[in-house]
Short mmCIF file of C-alpha atoms and ligand atoms in Angstrom, two decimals:
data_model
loop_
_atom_site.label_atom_id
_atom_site.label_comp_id
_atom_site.label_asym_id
_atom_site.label_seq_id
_atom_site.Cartn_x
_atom_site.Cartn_y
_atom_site.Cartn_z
CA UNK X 1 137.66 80.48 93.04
CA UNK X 2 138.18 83.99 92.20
CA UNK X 3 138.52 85.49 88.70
CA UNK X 4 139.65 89.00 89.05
CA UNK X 5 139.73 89.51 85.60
CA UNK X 6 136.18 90.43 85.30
CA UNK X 7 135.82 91.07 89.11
CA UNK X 8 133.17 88.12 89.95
CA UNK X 9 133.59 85.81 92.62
CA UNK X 10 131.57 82.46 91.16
CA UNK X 11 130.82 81.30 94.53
CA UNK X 12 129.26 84.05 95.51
CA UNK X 13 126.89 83.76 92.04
CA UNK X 14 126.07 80.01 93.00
CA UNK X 15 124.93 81.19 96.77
CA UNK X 16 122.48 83.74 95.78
CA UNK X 17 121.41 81.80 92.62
CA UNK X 18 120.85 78.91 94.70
CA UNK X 19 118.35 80.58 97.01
CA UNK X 20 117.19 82.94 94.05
CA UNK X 21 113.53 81.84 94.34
CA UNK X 22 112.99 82.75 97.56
CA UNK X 23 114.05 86.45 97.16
CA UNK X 24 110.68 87.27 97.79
CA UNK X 25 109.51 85.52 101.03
CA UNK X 26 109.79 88.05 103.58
CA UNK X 27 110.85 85.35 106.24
CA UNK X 28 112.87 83.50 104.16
CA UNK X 29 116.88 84.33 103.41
CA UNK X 30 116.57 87.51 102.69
CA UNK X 31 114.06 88.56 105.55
CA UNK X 32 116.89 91.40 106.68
CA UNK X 33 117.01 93.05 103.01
CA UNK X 34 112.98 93.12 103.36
CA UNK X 35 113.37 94.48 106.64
CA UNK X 36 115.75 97.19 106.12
CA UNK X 37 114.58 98.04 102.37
CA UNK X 38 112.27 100.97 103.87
CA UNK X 39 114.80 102.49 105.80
CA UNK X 40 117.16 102.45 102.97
CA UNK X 41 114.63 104.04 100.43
CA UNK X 42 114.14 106.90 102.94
CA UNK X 43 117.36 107.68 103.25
CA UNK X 44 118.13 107.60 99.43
CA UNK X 45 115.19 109.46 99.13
CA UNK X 46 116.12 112.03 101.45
CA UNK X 47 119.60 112.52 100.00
CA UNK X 48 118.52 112.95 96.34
CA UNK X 49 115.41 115.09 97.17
CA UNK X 50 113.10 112.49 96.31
CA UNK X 51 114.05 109.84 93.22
CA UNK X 52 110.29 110.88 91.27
CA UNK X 53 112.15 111.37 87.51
CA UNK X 54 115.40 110.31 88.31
CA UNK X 55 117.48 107.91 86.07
CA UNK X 56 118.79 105.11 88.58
CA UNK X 57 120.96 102.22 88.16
CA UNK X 58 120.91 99.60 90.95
CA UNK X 59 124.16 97.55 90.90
CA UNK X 60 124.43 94.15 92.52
CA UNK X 61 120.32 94.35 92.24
CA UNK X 62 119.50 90.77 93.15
CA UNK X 63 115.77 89.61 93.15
CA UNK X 64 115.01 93.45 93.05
CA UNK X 65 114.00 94.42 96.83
CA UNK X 66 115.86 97.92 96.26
CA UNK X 67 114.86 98.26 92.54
CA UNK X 68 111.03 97.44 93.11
CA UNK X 69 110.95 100.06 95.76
CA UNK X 70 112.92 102.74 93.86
CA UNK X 71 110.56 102.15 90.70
CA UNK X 72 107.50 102.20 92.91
CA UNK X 73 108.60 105.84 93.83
CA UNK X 74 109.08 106.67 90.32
CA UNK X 75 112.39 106.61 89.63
CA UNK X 76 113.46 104.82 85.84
CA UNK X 77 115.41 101.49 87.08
CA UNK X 78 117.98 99.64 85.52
CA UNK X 79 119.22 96.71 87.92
CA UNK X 80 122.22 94.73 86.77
CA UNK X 81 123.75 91.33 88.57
CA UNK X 82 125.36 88.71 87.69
CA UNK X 83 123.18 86.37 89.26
CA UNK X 84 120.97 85.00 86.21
CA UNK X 85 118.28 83.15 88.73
CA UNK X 86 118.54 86.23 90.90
CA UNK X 87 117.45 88.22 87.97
CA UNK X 88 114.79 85.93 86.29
CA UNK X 89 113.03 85.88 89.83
CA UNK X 90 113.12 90.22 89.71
CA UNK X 91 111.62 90.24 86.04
CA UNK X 92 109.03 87.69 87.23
CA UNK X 93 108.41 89.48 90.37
CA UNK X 94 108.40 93.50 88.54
CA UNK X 95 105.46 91.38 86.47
CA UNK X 96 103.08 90.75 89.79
CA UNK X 97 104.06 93.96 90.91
CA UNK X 98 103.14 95.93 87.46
CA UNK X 99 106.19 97.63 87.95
CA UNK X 100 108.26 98.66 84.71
CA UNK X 101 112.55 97.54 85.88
CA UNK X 102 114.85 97.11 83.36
CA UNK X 103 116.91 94.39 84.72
CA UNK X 104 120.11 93.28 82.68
CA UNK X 105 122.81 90.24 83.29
CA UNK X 106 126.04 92.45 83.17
CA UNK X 107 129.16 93.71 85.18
CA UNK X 108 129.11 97.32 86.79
CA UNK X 109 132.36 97.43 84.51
CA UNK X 110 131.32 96.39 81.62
CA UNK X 111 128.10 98.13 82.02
CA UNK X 112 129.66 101.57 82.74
CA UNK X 113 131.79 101.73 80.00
CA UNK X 114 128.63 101.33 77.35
CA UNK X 115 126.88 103.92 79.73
CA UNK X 116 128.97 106.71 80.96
CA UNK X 117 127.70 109.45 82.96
CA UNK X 118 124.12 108.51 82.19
CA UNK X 119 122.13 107.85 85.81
CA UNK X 120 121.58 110.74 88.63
CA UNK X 121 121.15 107.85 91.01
CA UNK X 122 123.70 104.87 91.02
CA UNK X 123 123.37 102.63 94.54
CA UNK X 124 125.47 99.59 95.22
CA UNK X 125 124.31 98.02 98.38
CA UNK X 126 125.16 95.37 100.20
CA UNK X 127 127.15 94.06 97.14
CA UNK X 128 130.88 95.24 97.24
CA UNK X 129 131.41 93.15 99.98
CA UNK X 130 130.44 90.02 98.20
CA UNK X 131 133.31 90.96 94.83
CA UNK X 132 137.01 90.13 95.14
CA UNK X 133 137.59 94.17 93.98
CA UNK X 134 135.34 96.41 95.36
CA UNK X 135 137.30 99.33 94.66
CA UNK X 136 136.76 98.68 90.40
CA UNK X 137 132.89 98.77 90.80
CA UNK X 138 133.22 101.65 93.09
CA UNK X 139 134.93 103.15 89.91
CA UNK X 140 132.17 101.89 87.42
CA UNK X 141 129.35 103.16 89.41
CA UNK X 142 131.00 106.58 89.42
CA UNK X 143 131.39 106.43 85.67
CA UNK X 144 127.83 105.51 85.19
CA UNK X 145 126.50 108.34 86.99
CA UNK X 146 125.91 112.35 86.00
CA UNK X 147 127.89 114.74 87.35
CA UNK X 148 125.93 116.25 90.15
CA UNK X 149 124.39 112.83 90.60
CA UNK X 150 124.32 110.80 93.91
CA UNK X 151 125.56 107.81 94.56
CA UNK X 152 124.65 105.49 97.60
CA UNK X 153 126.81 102.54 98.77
CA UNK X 154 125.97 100.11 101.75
CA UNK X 155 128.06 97.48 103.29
CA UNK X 156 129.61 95.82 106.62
CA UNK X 157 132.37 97.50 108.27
CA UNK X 158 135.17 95.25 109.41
CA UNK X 159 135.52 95.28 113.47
CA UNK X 160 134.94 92.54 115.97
CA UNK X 161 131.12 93.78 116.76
CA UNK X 162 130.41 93.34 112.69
CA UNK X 163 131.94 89.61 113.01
CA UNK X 164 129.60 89.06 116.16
CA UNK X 165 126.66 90.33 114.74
CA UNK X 166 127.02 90.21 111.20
CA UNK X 167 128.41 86.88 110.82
CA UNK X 168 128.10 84.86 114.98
CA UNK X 169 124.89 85.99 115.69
CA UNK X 170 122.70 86.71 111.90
CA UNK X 171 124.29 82.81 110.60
CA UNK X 172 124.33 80.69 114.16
CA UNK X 173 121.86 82.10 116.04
CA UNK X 174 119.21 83.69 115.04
CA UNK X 175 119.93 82.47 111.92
CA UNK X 176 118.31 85.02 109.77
CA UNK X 177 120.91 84.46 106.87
CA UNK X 178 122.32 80.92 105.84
CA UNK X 179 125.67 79.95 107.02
CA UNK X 180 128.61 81.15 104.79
CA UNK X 181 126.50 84.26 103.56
CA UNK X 182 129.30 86.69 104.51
CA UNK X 183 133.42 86.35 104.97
CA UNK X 184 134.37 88.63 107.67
CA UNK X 185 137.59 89.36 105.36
CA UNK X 186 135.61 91.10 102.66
CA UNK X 187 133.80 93.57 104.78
CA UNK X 188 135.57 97.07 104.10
CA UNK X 189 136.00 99.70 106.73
CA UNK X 190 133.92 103.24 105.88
CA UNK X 191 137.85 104.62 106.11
CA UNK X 192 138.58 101.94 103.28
CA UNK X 193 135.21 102.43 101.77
CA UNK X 194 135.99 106.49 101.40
CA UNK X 195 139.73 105.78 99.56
CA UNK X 196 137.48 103.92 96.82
CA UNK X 197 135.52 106.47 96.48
CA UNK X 198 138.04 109.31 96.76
CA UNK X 199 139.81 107.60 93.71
CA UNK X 200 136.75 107.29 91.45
CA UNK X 201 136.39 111.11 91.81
CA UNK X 202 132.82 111.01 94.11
CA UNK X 203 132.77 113.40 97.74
CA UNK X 204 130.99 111.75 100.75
CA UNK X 205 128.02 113.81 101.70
CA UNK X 206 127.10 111.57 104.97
CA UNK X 207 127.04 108.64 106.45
CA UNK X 208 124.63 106.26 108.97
CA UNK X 209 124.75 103.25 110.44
CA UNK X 210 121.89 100.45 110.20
CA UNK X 211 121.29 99.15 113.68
CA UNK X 212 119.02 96.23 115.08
CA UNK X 213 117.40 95.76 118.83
CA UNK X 214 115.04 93.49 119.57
CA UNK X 215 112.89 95.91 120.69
CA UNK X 216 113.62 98.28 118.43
CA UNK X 217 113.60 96.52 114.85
CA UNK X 218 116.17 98.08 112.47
CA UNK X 219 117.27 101.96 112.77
CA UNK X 220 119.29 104.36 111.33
CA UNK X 221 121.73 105.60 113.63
CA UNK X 222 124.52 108.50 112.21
CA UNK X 223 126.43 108.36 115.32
CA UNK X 224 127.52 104.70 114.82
CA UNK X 225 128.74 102.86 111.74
CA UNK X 226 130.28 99.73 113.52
CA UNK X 227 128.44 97.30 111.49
CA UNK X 228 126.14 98.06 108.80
CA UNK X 229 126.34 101.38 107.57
CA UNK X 230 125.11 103.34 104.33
CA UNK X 231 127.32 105.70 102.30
CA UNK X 232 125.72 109.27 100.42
CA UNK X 233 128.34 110.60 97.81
CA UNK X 234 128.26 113.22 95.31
CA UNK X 235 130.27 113.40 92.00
CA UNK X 236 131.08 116.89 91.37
N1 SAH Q 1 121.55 94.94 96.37
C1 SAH Q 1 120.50 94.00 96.70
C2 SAH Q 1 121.00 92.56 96.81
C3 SAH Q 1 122.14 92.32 97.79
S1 SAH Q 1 122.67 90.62 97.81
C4 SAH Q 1 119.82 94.45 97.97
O1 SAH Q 1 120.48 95.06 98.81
O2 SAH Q 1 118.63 94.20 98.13
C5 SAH Q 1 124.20 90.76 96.88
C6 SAH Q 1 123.97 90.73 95.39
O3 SAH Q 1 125.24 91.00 94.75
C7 SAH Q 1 123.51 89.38 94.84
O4 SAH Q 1 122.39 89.58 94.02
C8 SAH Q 1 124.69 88.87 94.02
O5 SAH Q 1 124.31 88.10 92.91
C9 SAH Q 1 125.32 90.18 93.59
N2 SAH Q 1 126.72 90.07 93.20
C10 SAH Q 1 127.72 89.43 93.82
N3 SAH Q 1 128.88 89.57 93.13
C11 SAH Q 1 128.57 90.33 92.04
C12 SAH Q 1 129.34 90.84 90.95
N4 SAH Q 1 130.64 90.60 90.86
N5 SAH Q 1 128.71 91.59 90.02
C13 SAH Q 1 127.37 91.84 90.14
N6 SAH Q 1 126.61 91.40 91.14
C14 SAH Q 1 127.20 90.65 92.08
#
């Protein structure tokens, strides 16, 4: 059941709420955000110059993987979800950690509107694809953030590769994310992705695609956004 009036699919609450305690086992269901969260903090690091100072909200934060790491590097963090147990695990995890998150139970929307052009960092990642309209958060993370500030978005491009790898091979085979995690419907398309942005006012800087071999491990990969891919925007 969807209720597009405040944007929240409640299915998509219970699934991460139901695994919420294991957020932090780096081989349990969230092994790929663990995985991936370095790669991700380098980029957003290189496209900000470094997040040392820098006001960020993190929208869609979860158990705080992306949050953690972007406090650890000194950046003032406000995480917001909707997921309560996803959120009680992140306050109980920034504890162990000794790192200072402010982590709040509220929609991008609703959040936005009491904070308008406050953060120099907003990123939204692997979340829109998870909300029945992605294009309304796309439009409260703009509000939230500072003009000049930078926003970074990550998600699953729609293709057939992205429903063989994102969906065939991470649910049934190697199984690295529980069955039902992602509905190859919602994935957007970076063309898709851009019009969102476009609307909310925000310029694309660049974009790269997150890649996985075997041998390899997880990569960044500019030439190639077929399946996961990461989003740097500006708002002028
Ligand atoms: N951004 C984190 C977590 C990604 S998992 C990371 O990349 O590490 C997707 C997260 O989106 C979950 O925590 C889920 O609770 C959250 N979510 C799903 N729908 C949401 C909505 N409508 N509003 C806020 N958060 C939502």
């Amino acid at each position: 059941m969807q209720t597009k009036a405040n944007n929240v699919d409640p299915q998509e609450i219970e699934k991460f709420s139901a695994i919420a305690s294991r957020w932090w086992d780096s081989e349990g269901e969230f092994k790929p955000l663990h995985l991936i969260n370095p790669l991700r903090l380098d980029f957003i690091q290189q496209q900000c110059d470094g997040v040392y100072g820098l006001r960020a909200l993190d929208i869609g934060c979860g158990g705080g993987i992306l949050s953690e790491a972007l406090a650890k590097a000194g950046a003032d963090v406000t995480g917001i979800d909707l997921a309560d147990a996803a959120l009680q695990v992140a306050r109980l995890h920034a504890l162990e950690s000794g790192v200072k998150v402010d982590y709040q139970l509220i929609s991008a929307e609703q959040f936005a509107t009491q904070h308008p052009e406050q953060f120099d960092l907003v990123t939204c990642l692997e979340m829109l694809e998870h909300v029945p309209d992605p294009a309304a958060v796309v439009k409260a993370a703009a509000q939230a953030l500072k003009p000049g500030g930078t926003m970074i978005i990550s998600t699953l491009n729609r293709n057939l590769k992205s429903w063989l790898l994102g969906i065939v091979a991470a649910e049934y085979i190697v199984r690295w994310v529980p069955k039902g995690t992602h509905q190859h419907d919602k994935f957007i398309q970076p063309s898709e992705l851009l019009r969102m942005t476009d609307a909310a006012g925000l310029q694309a800087v660049t974009m790269t695609g997150l890649h996985y071999l075997p041998w390899r491990g997880f990569y960044l990969d500019n030439h190639n956004v077929d399946v996961n891919y990461l989003v740097s925007l500006c708002k002028p």
